[in-house]
Amino acid sequence: EEQLHSSLQRFTTALLTGTTSSSLRPECMRVIRQLYQCTPQVLLPVLPHLHAELEALDAAQRLAATELLVTLLCMPESDIPEHFPKLAGATLQRYKDVCPNIRVHMLEHTPQLATFTKNASIREQALNMATDRLQDPEERVRLAALQTLAGIATSHSLHGISHRTFDGL
């Protein structure tokens, strides 16, 4: 079992870092998500490599890593904020990404982050950063922020969201 874990860790790290010519490279994020769903502990040594993907020059790479990490953060068994607080923080920094599409993507996933992430600090930070996007220089990002926050404010499924979060609206 240990040998299998080690092999999976080496392979997924090689996929992430591009040090393999595997045909699975384009499917890297999907492979990691599926492995994490089955056995999150095996991928713990691999996850820090996603930090570089979050800060890559290529917007498509950042978006793929952002999408993966938001999905992982929202899984009930996710301990990413506890094991890798810098990685969780770097994911939330995508609310401030230079690419408006990535900022909008984060806003679209704010309801999931505010609902399904078990880490209270991540939930609060996601809501605060979404609120900050109301002042974004891009109109479509401001509109997405307004729609997201209005949807969250009127949703009956969310509990425990501080009213102070919405005071500025």
PDB file of N, CA and C in Angstrom, residues 98-105 107-108 133 136-147:
ATOM      1  N   VAL A  98      -5.358  39.232 -11.497  1.00  0.00           N
ATOM      2  CA  VAL A  98      -5.280  40.247 -12.548  1.00  0.00           C
ATOM      3  C   VAL A  98      -6.288  39.984 -13.655  1.00  0.00           C
ATOM      4  N   CYS A  99      -6.722  38.750 -13.798  1.00  0.00           N
ATOM      5  CA  CYS A  99      -7.671  38.372 -14.843  1.00  0.00           C
ATOM      6  C   CYS A  99      -9.105  38.485 -14.308  1.00  0.00           C
ATOM      7  N   PRO A 100      -9.922  39.346 -14.919  1.00  0.00           N
ATOM      8  CA  PRO A 100     -11.301  39.486 -14.446  1.00  0.00           C
ATOM      9  C   PRO A 100     -12.095  38.184 -14.489  1.00  0.00           C
ATOM     10  N   ASN A 101     -11.820  37.323 -15.464  1.00  0.00           N
ATOM     11  CA  ASN A 101     -12.547  36.044 -15.547  1.00  0.00           C
ATOM     12  C   ASN A 101     -12.325  35.191 -14.303  1.00  0.00           C
ATOM     13  N   ILE A 102     -11.121  35.225 -13.774  1.00  0.00           N
ATOM     14  CA  ILE A 102     -10.828  34.445 -12.571  1.00  0.00           C
ATOM     15  C   ILE A 102     -11.512  35.067 -11.364  1.00  0.00           C
ATOM     16  N   ARG A 103     -11.537  36.389 -11.282  1.00  0.00           N
ATOM     17  CA  ARG A 103     -12.251  37.046 -10.184  1.00  0.00           C
ATOM     18  C   ARG A 103     -13.737  36.703 -10.240  1.00  0.00           C
ATOM     19  N   VAL A 104     -14.319  36.737 -11.435  1.00  0.00           N
ATOM     20  CA  VAL A 104     -15.730  36.371 -11.591  1.00  0.00           C
ATOM     21  C   VAL A 104     -15.935  34.905 -11.204  1.00  0.00           C
ATOM     22  N   HIS A 105     -15.016  34.042 -11.617  1.00  0.00           N
ATOM     23  CA  HIS A 105     -15.107  32.616 -11.270  1.00  0.00           C
ATOM     24  C   HIS A 105     -15.152  32.438  -9.748  1.00  0.00           C
ATOM     25  N   LEU A 107     -16.155  34.604  -7.573  1.00  0.00           N
ATOM     26  CA  LEU A 107     -17.446  35.109  -7.104  1.00  0.00           C
ATOM     27  C   LEU A 107     -18.556  34.089  -7.338  1.00  0.00           C
ATOM     28  N   GLU A 108     -18.509  33.425  -8.470  1.00  0.00           N
ATOM     29  CA  GLU A 108     -19.523  32.411  -8.768  1.00  0.00           C
ATOM     30  C   GLU A 108     -19.465  31.246  -7.790  1.00  0.00           C
ATOM     31  N   ARG A 133     -15.022  42.939  -3.843  1.00  0.00           N
ATOM     32  CA  ARG A 133     -15.143  43.003  -5.309  1.00  0.00           C
ATOM     33  C   ARG A 133     -16.233  43.976  -5.745  1.00  0.00           C
ATOM     34  N   ASP A 136     -14.456  46.664  -7.412  1.00  0.00           N
ATOM     35  CA  ASP A 136     -13.549  46.229  -8.479  1.00  0.00           C
ATOM     36  C   ASP A 136     -13.551  47.242  -9.622  1.00  0.00           C
ATOM     37  N   PRO A 137     -12.411  47.423 -10.297  1.00  0.00           N
ATOM     38  CA  PRO A 137     -12.376  48.344 -11.433  1.00  0.00           C
ATOM     39  C   PRO A 137     -13.187  47.874 -12.643  1.00  0.00           C
ATOM     40  N   GLU A 138     -13.453  46.579 -12.740  1.00  0.00           N
ATOM     41  CA  GLU A 138     -14.207  46.028 -13.867  1.00  0.00           C
ATOM     42  C   GLU A 138     -15.691  45.955 -13.515  1.00  0.00           C
ATOM     43  N   GLU A 139     -16.517  46.525 -14.373  1.00  0.00           N
ATOM     44  CA  GLU A 139     -17.955  46.549 -14.119  1.00  0.00           C
ATOM     45  C   GLU A 139     -18.552  45.148 -14.016  1.00  0.00           C
ATOM     46  N   ARG A 140     -18.138  44.238 -14.898  1.00  0.00           N
ATOM     47  CA  ARG A 140     -18.729  42.894 -14.854  1.00  0.00           C
ATOM     48  C   ARG A 140     -18.362  42.157 -13.572  1.00  0.00           C
ATOM     49  N   VAL A 141     -17.199  42.468 -12.992  1.00  0.00           N
ATOM     50  CA  VAL A 141     -16.820  41.870 -11.715  1.00  0.00           C
ATOM     51  C   VAL A 141     -17.681  42.463 -10.599  1.00  0.00           C
ATOM     52  N   ARG A 142     -17.890  43.763 -10.637  1.00  0.00           N
ATOM     53  CA  ARG A 142     -18.770  44.400  -9.631  1.00  0.00           C
ATOM     54  C   ARG A 142     -20.182  43.827  -9.712  1.00  0.00           C
ATOM     55  N   LEU A 143     -20.676  43.657 -10.930  1.00  0.00           N
ATOM     56  CA  LEU A 143     -22.017  43.093 -11.115  1.00  0.00           C
ATOM     57  C   LEU A 143     -22.085  41.665 -10.574  1.00  0.00           C
ATOM     58  N   ALA A 144     -21.060  40.867 -10.874  1.00  0.00           N
ATOM     59  CA  ALA A 144     -21.021  39.486 -10.362  1.00  0.00           C
ATOM     60  C   ALA A 144     -20.982  39.482  -8.835  1.00  0.00           C
ATOM     61  N   ALA A 145     -20.226  40.413  -8.248  1.00  0.00           N
ATOM     62  CA  ALA A 145     -20.155  40.504  -6.789  1.00  0.00           C
ATOM     63  C   ALA A 145     -21.520  40.853  -6.206  1.00  0.00           C
ATOM     64  N   LEU A 146     -22.190  41.806  -6.815  1.00  0.00           N
ATOM     65  CA  LEU A 146     -23.511  42.212  -6.336  1.00  0.00           C
ATOM     66  C   LEU A 146     -24.503  41.067  -6.441  1.00  0.00           C
ATOM     67  N   GLN A 147     -24.512  40.381  -7.563  1.00  0.00           N
ATOM     68  CA  GLN A 147     -25.434  39.250  -7.743  1.00  0.00           C
ATOM     69  C   GLN A 147     -25.138  38.132  -6.751  1.00  0.00           C
TER      70      GLN A 147
END
